[in-house]
Protein backbone atom coordinates (compact mmCIF):
# COMPACT_ATOMS: atom_id res chain seq x y z
CA MET A 1 -96.12 65.00 113.01
CA LEU A 2 -97.37 64.13 109.59
CA LEU A 3 -100.55 62.65 108.23
CA ARG A 4 -100.16 61.50 104.63
CA PRO A 5 -97.11 59.70 103.17
CA CYS A 6 -96.57 58.87 99.49
CA ALA A 7 -93.78 58.24 96.92
CA PHE A 8 -92.76 57.11 93.45
CA ILE A 9 -92.73 53.46 92.42
CA LEU A 10 -89.34 51.76 92.26
CA PRO A 11 -88.86 48.79 89.97
CA ALA A 12 -90.85 45.84 91.25
CA ILE A 13 -87.84 43.56 91.06
CA LEU A 14 -86.41 45.38 94.07
CA PHE A 15 -89.19 44.15 96.36
CA ALA A 16 -89.27 40.51 97.32
CA ALA A 17 -92.46 38.62 96.46
CA PRO A 18 -93.89 36.02 98.86
CA LEU A 19 -92.22 32.65 98.47
CA THR A 20 -94.23 29.51 97.80
CA ALA A 21 -93.33 25.85 97.77
CA GLN A 22 -93.12 26.05 93.96
CA THR A 23 -90.88 29.14 93.74
CA ALA A 24 -87.29 29.49 94.87
CA PRO A 25 -85.55 32.80 95.25
CA GLN A 26 -83.32 33.84 92.40
CA LYS A 27 -79.86 34.95 93.34
CA ARG A 28 -79.30 38.66 93.59
CA LEU A 29 -76.23 40.04 91.86
CA ILE A 30 -74.85 43.45 92.78
CA GLN A 31 -72.23 44.67 90.34
CA ALA A 32 -70.14 47.80 90.74
CA ASP A 33 -67.10 49.34 89.12
CA ALA A 34 -64.67 51.14 91.41
CA ALA A 35 -63.03 52.75 88.40
CA LYS A 36 -66.26 54.59 87.51
CA ILE A 37 -66.93 57.41 89.96
CA ILE A 38 -70.36 58.87 89.25
CA GLY A 39 -70.18 61.81 91.66
CA PRO A 40 -69.72 62.80 95.30
CA HIS A 41 -71.64 60.78 97.87
CA SER A 42 -74.78 62.48 99.16
CA LYS A 43 -74.53 64.59 102.30
CA THR A 44 -78.31 64.49 102.78
CA PRO A 45 -78.62 61.48 105.16
CA LEU A 46 -76.19 62.79 107.79
CA MET A 47 -77.03 66.48 107.50
CA THR A 48 -79.58 66.84 110.32
CA VAL A 49 -81.14 64.80 113.12
CA GLY A 50 -83.89 65.63 115.59
CA ALA A 51 -84.47 65.64 119.34
CA GLY A 52 -87.55 66.26 121.49
CA ARG A 53 -87.28 69.62 123.21
CA ALA A 54 -84.60 72.02 124.33
CA ASN A 55 -84.95 71.41 128.08
CA GLU A 56 -84.27 67.68 127.68
CA GLY A 57 -80.89 68.69 126.24
CA LEU A 58 -79.81 69.94 129.67
CA ARG A 59 -79.86 66.36 131.02
CA ALA A 60 -76.55 64.53 131.48
CA ASP A 61 -77.82 61.30 129.86
CA TRP A 62 -79.15 63.22 126.82
CA GLN A 63 -75.78 64.89 126.33
CA GLN A 64 -73.94 61.59 126.78
CA GLN A 65 -76.10 59.97 124.12
CA LEU A 66 -75.51 62.90 121.79
CA SER A 67 -71.78 62.40 122.31
CA THR A 68 -72.15 58.72 121.38
CA VAL A 69 -74.13 59.58 118.25
CA GLN A 70 -71.57 62.16 117.19
CA GLN A 71 -68.60 59.88 117.81
CA GLU A 72 -70.11 56.94 115.94
CA ILE A 73 -72.21 58.71 113.26
CA GLY A 74 -71.55 62.46 113.13
CA PHE A 75 -74.54 64.57 112.09
CA LYS A 76 -74.01 68.20 111.09
CA TYR A 77 -77.15 69.80 112.64
CA LEU A 78 -79.61 69.14 115.46
CA ARG A 79 -83.22 70.39 115.59
CA PHE A 80 -85.62 70.32 118.55
CA HIS A 81 -88.80 72.00 119.83
CA GLY A 82 -89.33 74.37 122.71
CA LEU A 83 -86.34 76.70 122.63
CA LEU A 84 -88.59 79.60 123.72
CA HIS A 85 -90.80 77.54 126.06
CA ASP A 86 -91.05 78.72 129.66
CA ASP A 87 -88.97 75.82 131.01
CA MET A 88 -85.98 77.44 129.23
CA GLY A 89 -86.61 80.69 131.16
CA VAL A 90 -86.08 82.87 128.09
CA TYR A 91 -88.76 85.58 128.43
CA THR A 92 -90.75 87.37 131.08
CA GLU A 93 -92.24 90.83 131.69
CA ASP A 94 -92.23 93.10 134.70
CA ALA A 95 -95.36 94.59 136.28
CA LYS A 96 -95.39 97.34 133.66
CA GLY A 97 -95.14 94.90 130.77
CA ASN A 98 -91.50 95.60 129.95
CA PRO A 99 -89.75 92.53 128.42
CA SER A 100 -86.82 90.81 130.09
CA TYR A 101 -84.62 88.25 128.32
CA ASN A 102 -82.58 85.44 129.83
CA PHE A 103 -80.29 83.05 127.91
CA GLN A 104 -78.67 81.23 130.83
CA TYR A 105 -80.33 77.90 129.95
CA ILE A 106 -79.86 78.22 126.19
CA ASP A 107 -76.15 79.01 126.52
CA PRO A 108 -74.99 75.72 128.13
CA LEU A 109 -77.22 73.76 125.77
CA TYR A 110 -75.80 75.36 122.65
CA ASP A 111 -72.28 75.18 124.08
CA ALA A 112 -72.79 71.43 124.50
CA LEU A 113 -73.97 71.06 120.90
CA LEU A 114 -70.98 72.88 119.48
CA ALA A 115 -68.62 70.93 121.76
CA ASN A 116 -70.05 67.79 120.15
CA HIS A 117 -69.41 69.21 116.66
CA ILE A 118 -73.07 69.62 115.82
CA ARG A 119 -74.69 72.94 114.96
CA PRO A 120 -78.23 74.10 115.81
CA PHE A 121 -80.98 73.88 113.25
CA VAL A 122 -82.88 76.48 115.24
CA GLU A 123 -86.64 75.97 115.57
CA LEU A 124 -88.16 79.17 116.95
CA SER A 125 -90.95 77.84 119.15
CA PHE A 126 -93.12 77.74 121.28
CA MET A 127 -94.68 80.93 122.67
CA PRO A 128 -93.53 82.17 126.10
CA ALA A 129 -96.61 82.44 128.33
CA LYS A 130 -96.08 86.14 129.07
CA LEU A 131 -96.00 86.86 125.33
CA ALA A 132 -98.91 84.61 124.33
CA THR A 133 -102.44 85.59 123.32
CA GLY A 134 -103.95 82.53 124.98
CA THR A 135 -103.43 79.45 127.11
CA ASN A 136 -103.81 76.69 124.48
CA THR A 137 -101.06 74.10 124.90
CA VAL A 138 -99.92 70.77 123.52
CA PHE A 139 -97.90 67.89 125.02
CA TRP A 140 -97.25 66.78 128.58
CA TRP A 141 -94.87 69.70 128.96
CA LYS A 142 -97.56 72.19 127.85
CA ALA A 143 -96.10 74.00 124.88
CA ASN A 144 -98.05 77.21 124.24
CA ILE A 145 -99.32 77.21 120.64
CA THR A 146 -100.90 80.68 120.42
CA PRO A 147 -99.73 83.71 118.39
CA PRO A 148 -97.89 86.56 120.14
CA LYS A 149 -100.00 89.22 121.84
CA ASP A 150 -97.64 91.92 120.59
CA MET A 151 -95.63 91.40 117.38
CA ALA A 152 -93.20 94.16 118.34
CA LYS A 153 -92.35 92.30 121.55
CA TRP A 154 -91.92 89.04 119.60
CA ASN A 155 -89.57 90.83 117.21
CA GLY A 156 -87.68 92.22 120.20
CA LEU A 157 -87.17 88.70 121.57
CA ILE A 158 -85.93 87.38 118.22
CA ARG A 159 -83.62 90.38 117.79
CA ALA A 160 -82.17 89.93 121.28
CA LEU A 161 -81.63 86.22 120.66
CA ILE A 162 -79.75 86.69 117.38
CA GLU A 163 -77.69 89.54 118.79
CA HIS A 164 -76.81 87.40 121.81
CA TRP A 165 -75.69 84.49 119.61
CA ARG A 166 -73.66 86.82 117.41
CA GLU A 167 -71.87 88.20 120.48
CA ARG A 168 -71.33 84.75 122.04
CA TYR A 169 -70.39 82.68 118.99
CA GLY A 170 -69.48 85.21 116.30
CA GLU A 171 -71.26 86.12 113.09
CA GLU A 172 -69.22 83.67 111.01
CA GLU A 173 -70.52 80.82 113.16
CA ILE A 174 -74.19 81.79 113.37
CA THR A 175 -74.43 82.31 109.60
CA GLN A 176 -73.79 78.58 109.28
CA TRP A 177 -76.93 77.76 111.31
CA TYR A 178 -80.48 77.46 110.00
CA TYR A 179 -83.44 79.36 111.50
CA GLU A 180 -86.89 77.77 111.14
CA VAL A 181 -90.03 79.66 112.14
CA TRP A 182 -92.37 77.58 114.34
CA ASN A 183 -93.45 73.93 114.02
CA GLU A 184 -96.37 72.60 111.93
CA PRO A 185 -98.55 75.73 111.86
CA ASP A 186 -100.88 73.93 109.45
CA LEU A 187 -102.10 71.76 112.34
CA SER A 188 -104.40 73.37 114.91
CA VAL A 189 -102.77 71.32 117.67
CA PHE A 190 -99.54 73.27 117.09
CA TRP A 191 -100.83 76.70 116.02
CA SER A 192 -104.10 78.17 117.23
CA GLY A 193 -103.97 81.02 114.73
CA THR A 194 -104.83 81.16 111.03
CA HIS A 195 -102.48 80.55 108.13
CA GLN A 196 -102.31 84.31 107.58
CA GLN A 197 -101.34 84.86 111.21
CA TYR A 198 -98.53 82.35 110.72
CA PHE A 199 -97.41 84.11 107.55
CA ASP A 200 -97.33 87.39 109.51
CA LEU A 201 -95.25 85.69 112.21
CA TYR A 202 -92.93 84.29 109.56
CA ARG A 203 -92.44 87.65 107.84
CA ASN A 204 -91.73 89.49 111.08
CA THR A 205 -89.32 86.80 112.26
CA ALA A 206 -87.47 86.51 108.94
CA GLU A 207 -87.11 90.26 108.53
CA THR A 208 -85.92 90.67 112.11
CA ILE A 209 -83.28 87.94 111.73
CA LYS A 210 -82.03 89.39 108.43
CA ALA A 211 -81.85 92.89 109.95
CA VAL A 212 -79.38 91.60 112.55
CA CYS A 213 -77.59 88.99 110.41
CA ALA A 214 -78.12 89.38 106.67
CA LYS A 215 -76.39 86.09 105.86
CA CYS A 216 -78.32 84.01 108.42
CA ARG A 217 -80.51 81.41 106.71
CA VAL A 218 -84.22 81.51 107.55
CA GLY A 219 -87.15 79.41 106.34
CA GLY A 220 -90.47 77.68 106.95
CA PRO A 221 -93.25 76.73 107.07
CA ALA A 222 -92.12 73.58 108.97
CA SER A 223 -95.40 72.02 107.88
CA ALA A 224 -96.98 68.68 108.66
CA GLY A 225 -98.45 68.31 105.17
CA ASN A 226 -97.89 69.79 101.74
CA ALA A 227 -101.15 71.78 101.45
CA ILE A 228 -99.63 74.90 103.02
CA GLU A 229 -96.42 74.76 100.97
CA PRO A 230 -97.79 76.47 97.82
CA GLU A 231 -99.53 79.10 100.01
CA TRP A 232 -96.27 79.90 101.78
CA LEU A 233 -94.29 79.99 98.53
CA ALA A 234 -96.86 82.36 97.01
CA PHE A 235 -96.81 84.55 100.13
CA ILE A 236 -93.04 85.03 100.27
CA ALA A 237 -92.90 85.76 96.54
CA ALA A 238 -95.81 88.23 96.48
CA ASN A 239 -94.57 90.10 99.55
CA HIS A 240 -90.80 89.86 98.91
CA VAL A 241 -90.28 88.12 102.24
CA PRO A 242 -86.80 86.72 102.97
CA ALA A 243 -86.53 82.93 102.67
CA ASP A 244 -83.57 80.60 102.15
CA PHE A 245 -85.26 77.23 102.49
CA LEU A 246 -88.59 75.45 102.61
CA SER A 247 -89.03 73.01 105.49
CA THR A 248 -91.68 70.36 106.00
CA HIS A 249 -92.24 66.88 107.49
CA VAL A 250 -93.16 63.36 106.38
CA TYR A 251 -93.84 60.01 108.07
CA GLY A 252 -94.45 56.55 106.63
CA VAL A 253 -97.96 56.16 108.02
CA LYS A 254 -100.93 54.81 106.05
CA SER A 255 -103.55 55.68 108.67
CA GLY A 256 -103.74 57.31 112.06
CA ALA A 257 -104.04 60.80 113.53
CA PHE A 258 -102.17 63.17 115.81
CA ASP A 259 -101.32 61.16 118.90
CA ALA A 260 -100.55 63.48 121.84
CA ASP A 261 -101.41 60.79 124.41
CA GLY A 262 -100.19 57.70 122.60
CA HIS A 263 -103.63 56.09 122.41
CA THR A 264 -104.24 56.31 118.66
CA GLY A 265 -103.11 53.37 116.56
CA THR A 266 -101.01 53.84 113.43
CA ILE A 267 -100.40 51.62 110.42
CA LEU A 268 -97.22 51.56 108.34
CA GLU A 269 -97.53 52.64 104.72
CA SER A 270 -95.96 49.61 103.05
CA SER A 271 -96.18 50.92 99.50
CA PRO A 272 -92.83 51.53 97.81
CA ASN A 273 -94.30 54.98 97.10
CA ALA A 274 -94.12 56.01 100.77
CA ILE A 275 -92.03 59.07 101.69
CA ILE A 276 -90.25 59.50 98.36
CA GLU A 277 -93.11 60.92 96.31
CA ARG A 278 -93.93 63.38 99.09
CA VAL A 279 -90.36 64.72 98.90
CA ARG A 280 -90.50 64.73 95.11
CA ASN A 281 -93.68 66.84 95.25
CA SER A 282 -92.03 69.41 97.52
CA ARG A 283 -89.03 69.64 95.23
CA SER A 284 -91.33 70.15 92.25
CA LEU A 285 -93.27 72.89 94.04
CA ILE A 286 -90.04 74.78 94.71
CA ASP A 287 -88.69 74.25 91.19
CA ASN A 288 -91.87 75.63 89.67
CA SER A 289 -92.23 78.56 92.07
CA ALA A 290 -90.96 82.13 91.88
CA THR A 291 -88.13 81.06 94.26
CA PRO A 292 -86.67 77.93 92.62
CA LYS A 293 -83.30 78.21 94.37
CA LEU A 294 -84.69 77.54 97.86
CA GLU A 295 -83.12 74.63 99.70
CA LEU A 296 -85.47 71.82 100.74
CA HIS A 297 -85.20 70.49 104.29
CA TYR A 298 -87.37 67.74 105.72
CA THR A 299 -86.89 68.64 109.36
CA GLU A 300 -88.80 65.58 110.61
CA TRP A 301 -89.17 62.14 109.08
CA SER A 302 -89.47 58.55 110.29
CA THR A 303 -91.52 55.38 109.90
CA SER A 304 -94.23 56.79 112.20
CA TYR A 305 -95.16 60.10 113.84
CA THR A 306 -95.99 58.72 117.27
CA PRO A 307 -93.47 57.84 120.02
CA THR A 308 -95.60 54.80 120.85
CA ASP A 309 -94.98 52.84 117.64
CA PRO A 310 -92.86 49.71 118.18
CA ILE A 311 -91.72 49.72 114.55
CA HIS A 312 -89.19 52.31 115.74
CA ASP A 313 -87.58 49.56 117.83
CA GLN A 314 -87.79 46.77 115.25
CA TYR A 315 -84.98 45.68 112.92
CA ILE A 316 -87.25 46.42 109.93
CA SER A 317 -86.64 50.15 110.48
CA ALA A 318 -83.00 49.95 109.34
CA ALA A 319 -83.82 48.78 105.81
CA PHE A 320 -86.76 51.22 105.67
CA ILE A 321 -84.46 54.14 106.52
CA LEU A 322 -81.90 53.21 103.88
CA GLU A 323 -84.53 52.61 101.21
CA LYS A 324 -86.10 56.02 101.73
CA LEU A 325 -82.84 57.94 102.07
CA ARG A 326 -81.57 56.39 98.84
CA GLY A 327 -84.68 57.64 97.05
CA THR A 328 -84.87 61.12 98.59
CA SER A 329 -81.22 62.17 98.69
CA PRO A 330 -81.20 63.67 95.17
CA LEU A 331 -84.25 65.77 96.07
CA ALA A 332 -83.62 67.34 99.50
CA GLN A 333 -80.71 69.01 101.24
CA SER A 334 -81.54 67.22 104.48
CA MET A 335 -83.80 64.47 105.86
CA SER A 336 -83.79 64.94 109.63
CA TYR A 337 -84.59 61.66 111.37
CA TRP A 338 -86.95 62.18 114.29
CA THR A 339 -85.15 61.57 116.76
CA PHE A 340 -81.66 60.53 117.95
CA THR A 341 -82.81 59.53 121.47
CA ASP A 342 -85.77 58.07 123.35
CA ILE A 343 -85.28 60.79 125.98
CA PHE A 344 -88.40 62.44 124.65
CA GLU A 345 -91.30 63.61 126.77
CA GLU A 346 -94.17 64.74 124.55
CA ASN A 347 -96.29 62.04 126.21
CA GLY A 348 -94.45 62.30 129.52
CA PRO A 349 -91.80 59.89 130.86
CA ARG A 350 -92.11 56.34 129.52
CA PHE A 351 -92.25 53.31 131.82
CA THR A 352 -90.43 50.63 129.80
CA PRO A 353 -86.99 50.54 128.13
CA PHE A 354 -88.56 49.79 124.73
CA HIS A 355 -91.89 51.53 124.15
CA GLY A 356 -91.89 52.48 120.46
CA GLY A 357 -89.93 55.67 121.06
CA PHE A 358 -88.57 57.67 118.14
CA GLY A 359 -84.92 57.37 119.14
CA LEU A 360 -81.97 55.71 117.50
CA ILE A 361 -80.94 54.97 121.10
CA ASN A 362 -83.19 53.97 124.01
CA TYR A 363 -83.19 55.36 127.56
CA GLN A 364 -80.30 53.15 128.65
CA GLY A 365 -78.15 54.05 125.64
CA ILE A 366 -78.84 50.76 123.86
CA ARG A 367 -78.43 51.12 120.11
CA LYS A 368 -81.43 50.19 117.97
CA PRO A 369 -81.24 48.82 114.40
CA SER A 370 -82.10 52.33 113.15
CA PHE A 371 -78.88 53.54 114.79
CA PHE A 372 -76.87 51.09 112.73
CA ALA A 373 -78.50 52.24 109.50
CA TYR A 374 -76.98 55.64 110.18
CA ARG A 375 -73.69 54.30 111.50
CA PHE A 376 -73.28 52.25 108.34
CA LEU A 377 -74.02 55.36 106.27
CA SER A 378 -71.32 57.25 108.17
CA GLN A 379 -68.73 54.66 107.10
CA LEU A 380 -69.27 55.22 103.40
CA GLY A 381 -66.65 56.97 101.30
CA ALA A 382 -66.55 60.37 99.62
CA ASP A 383 -67.53 59.27 96.10
CA ASP A 384 -70.26 57.06 94.68
CA ILE A 385 -69.27 54.43 92.14
CA ALA A 386 -71.48 52.91 89.47
CA THR A 387 -73.74 50.06 90.60
CA ASN A 388 -76.61 48.15 89.00
CA ASP A 389 -78.62 47.82 92.22
CA GLN A 390 -80.90 50.51 93.66
CA GLN A 391 -80.96 48.87 97.11
CA SER A 392 -77.29 49.62 97.56
CA TRP A 393 -74.85 52.48 98.00
CA ILE A 394 -71.27 51.69 96.95
CA THR A 395 -68.54 54.23 97.51
CA LYS A 396 -64.82 54.82 97.21
CA SER A 397 -62.32 56.72 99.33
CA ALA A 398 -59.32 58.70 98.08
CA ASP A 399 -56.91 55.97 99.21
CA GLY A 400 -58.62 53.34 97.03
CA SER A 401 -60.68 51.77 99.84
CA VAL A 402 -64.21 50.70 98.86
CA GLN A 403 -67.39 50.48 100.93
CA ALA A 404 -70.55 48.58 99.92
CA LEU A 405 -73.82 49.08 101.79
CA PHE A 406 -76.79 47.01 100.62
CA TRP A 407 -80.09 45.89 102.04
CA ASN A 408 -83.25 43.91 101.44
CA TYR A 409 -86.27 46.11 102.05
CA THR A 410 -89.39 43.97 102.21
CA PRO A 411 -92.30 45.96 103.65
CA VAL A 412 -94.07 44.03 106.40
CA ALA A 413 -97.44 45.67 107.13
CA PRO A 414 -99.85 44.72 109.91
CA PRO A 415 -102.84 42.60 108.91
CA ASP A 416 -106.12 44.43 108.43
CA ASN A 417 -107.32 43.83 111.99
CA GLU A 418 -104.15 45.09 113.70
CA SER A 419 -102.24 48.34 114.12
CA ASP A 420 -98.49 48.83 114.42
CA GLN A 421 -98.97 49.03 118.19
CA ILE A 422 -100.16 45.42 118.23
CA PHE A 423 -98.31 43.86 115.31
CA TYR A 424 -94.80 45.27 115.75
CA LYS A 425 -94.86 44.77 119.48
CA ARG A 426 -94.41 41.07 118.76
CA GLU A 427 -91.27 39.31 117.56
CA GLN A 428 -90.99 39.42 113.75
CA PRO A 429 -88.94 36.47 112.44
CA ALA A 430 -87.45 37.10 109.00
CA ARG A 431 -87.72 34.73 106.06
CA SER A 432 -84.67 33.78 104.03
CA THR A 433 -84.34 35.52 100.68
CA ALA A 434 -82.08 35.08 97.68
CA PRO A 435 -78.36 34.95 98.43
CA THR A 436 -76.60 38.09 97.29
CA THR A 437 -73.37 38.11 95.32
CA LEU A 438 -71.36 41.31 95.44
CA LYS A 439 -68.96 41.85 92.53
CA ILE A 440 -66.75 44.91 92.41
CA ALA A 441 -64.48 45.48 89.41
CA GLY A 442 -61.91 48.19 88.78
CA MET A 443 -60.22 47.97 92.18
CA GLN A 444 -56.54 48.51 92.81
CA ASP A 445 -54.67 45.25 93.25
CA GLY A 446 -53.19 44.59 96.64
CA SER A 447 -53.98 43.76 100.25
CA TYR A 448 -57.19 44.90 101.95
CA GLU A 449 -58.75 44.52 105.38
CA MET A 450 -62.32 43.30 104.86
CA ASN A 451 -64.91 43.97 107.55
CA ILE A 452 -68.53 42.79 107.31
CA TYR A 453 -71.24 44.36 109.49
CA ARG A 454 -74.92 43.44 109.71
CA THR A 455 -78.22 44.37 111.23
CA GLY A 456 -81.44 42.40 110.85
CA TYR A 457 -83.44 39.82 112.74
CA LYS A 458 -81.34 38.82 115.79
CA GLN A 459 -78.40 40.79 114.36
CA ASN A 460 -77.73 43.99 116.27
CA ASP A 461 -81.39 43.60 117.16
CA ALA A 462 -81.76 44.73 120.77
CA TYR A 463 -85.56 44.71 120.71
CA THR A 464 -85.81 41.00 119.87
CA ALA A 465 -83.17 40.27 122.51
CA TRP A 466 -85.26 42.22 125.05
CA LEU A 467 -88.36 40.20 124.10
CA HIS A 468 -86.38 37.02 124.71
CA MET A 469 -85.52 38.36 128.18
CA GLY A 470 -89.23 38.41 128.92
CA SER A 471 -89.70 42.16 128.19
CA PRO A 472 -88.72 43.41 131.66
CA ASN A 473 -90.18 46.83 132.48
CA GLN A 474 -87.02 47.81 134.35
CA LEU A 475 -83.53 46.67 133.39
CA THR A 476 -80.77 45.59 135.73
CA ARG A 477 -77.21 46.59 134.99
CA GLN A 478 -76.51 43.04 133.85
CA GLN A 479 -79.46 43.12 131.45
CA VAL A 480 -78.33 46.46 130.01
CA ALA A 481 -74.85 45.03 129.47
CA SER A 482 -76.32 41.96 127.80
CA LEU A 483 -78.41 44.05 125.41
CA GLN A 484 -75.45 46.30 124.67
CA THR A 485 -73.47 43.19 123.73
CA ALA A 486 -76.31 41.93 121.52
CA ALA A 487 -76.25 45.29 119.70
CA SER A 488 -72.56 46.19 119.82
CA GLY A 489 -72.19 46.84 116.11
CA ALA A 490 -68.97 44.85 115.97
CA PRO A 491 -68.10 43.29 112.59
CA ILE A 492 -69.24 39.70 112.16
CA GLU A 493 -66.12 38.99 110.10
CA THR A 494 -62.71 40.64 109.80
CA ARG A 495 -59.91 39.30 107.64
CA THR A 496 -57.20 40.28 105.21
CA ILE A 497 -57.84 39.58 101.53
CA THR A 498 -55.82 40.06 98.35
CA ILE A 499 -57.33 41.68 95.27
CA ARG A 500 -55.97 40.43 91.93
CA ASN A 501 -56.95 41.61 88.46
CA GLY A 502 -58.97 44.40 90.10
CA ALA A 503 -61.86 42.10 91.08
CA PHE A 504 -63.66 41.41 94.37
CA GLU A 505 -66.45 38.84 94.72
CA HIS A 506 -68.27 37.54 97.78
CA GLU A 507 -71.62 35.84 98.42
CA PHE A 508 -73.83 36.75 101.37
CA GLU A 509 -76.71 34.92 102.99
CA MET A 510 -79.70 37.28 103.20
CA HIS A 511 -83.03 37.53 104.99
CA GLU A 512 -85.90 39.95 104.64
CA ASN A 513 -84.90 43.43 105.83
CA ASP A 514 -81.26 42.53 106.36
CA THR A 515 -78.73 45.33 106.03
CA VAL A 516 -75.08 44.59 105.23
CA LEU A 517 -72.02 46.84 105.14
CA VAL A 518 -68.76 45.62 103.63
CA THR A 519 -65.66 47.77 104.00
CA LEU A 520 -62.52 47.00 102.00
CA LYS A 521 -59.73 49.11 103.47
CA LYS A 522 -56.60 49.40 101.35
CA GLN A 523 -53.51 48.32 103.28
């Protein structure tokens, strides 16, 4: 969870101003040239995604939703909390204090990940009770946040874990994983020790991992804010501690606080600066450190750091996601959206199908607009082509097919007397904006299949459809089917077109926070 978002200012023309009776929207023109490849398309957006905790991954519905996400999107890595928590049965001690290790819950979970073509971004947390110095916990599932009582025993656990994975999956496989030490040790709710105690934990963990698997990639500090980043960078440099990446978190929240019980209100940071400048600052810290070659991984990010924020369910999230990923992709190796599913129990089980949960998919497997932001991204081609519009990503495939993803991001913040929990719980009708003309030059002449996909207000917008049902607390099978149909992701238009003289042109009606994907598949 993160406290302070920020970012650099994009050109003001990209953000729609309020319309008045005297002003009419000017048409938006997106121009691209398919003959001008400017580089490979970014791998950052689809690199990593998050989930709640390891034990939830043993559920059949969790694994089914992961399968859906992988079939329709295809992330490379998955990160979650609680791998070492007692509900995974990893560690205990006998009456004489001798450690005993057990990986029978971890094994089927990791087997399921790899079967779904997604690798672990391993978060080494939280403390097994028998190894802990205290009883301080966080969350409904009582994650122990205290340092180890015996660093040698902690090192023994880490060594046994890496050796087990090497034996089960092979060294070639586990060197392709990432190993992150703890979660947000800069917040007292997640780490009861001092910063120095965390640095000691990090050094012991990193050195133990490298002793077993020299090529395994380890990093930290998995921080909530950027204050600890320079401390950690200075520590690893001064003490020659192994590190392959810096990890940290960011959320688009203007005000609020840690929300373990879901009772604290949050407010969206509507500034165009949100998220992007935070990532830029981290990149700058690394570049100007003694270890400038470290990778940068944002292992949590989203509109809001609480699973009780209805903006997660709203259509506005799709354009927000694309806007921020477009701005951060040149800066970070991954931006791990928190999370892929609403099966998430930090606050305990939820009692309604839409409750502001983090997920791209809700309990019943209904796809949210945020899901489609990522599904649209997954349909882009291998190479970026030149475009004049920063609220777009236009790509080309090796066979000459072209894909154009564009959006209208218009921040909609709650009024001063309301929080997200009040404002975004309501229906949010979208105003019309300037029509958008898409012109693509430099294409190969010939026949193409054109598909147009959308998400926005009442377009692949399951939350608004649920509100129109009367917001039932429990869904019947018929209601689930209806919402699945309302958010099927099917193209709104499919037809064959002919490109002549290398030129494509089409005009699109647009509304605030609409997202549009156009695919032109060479026949």
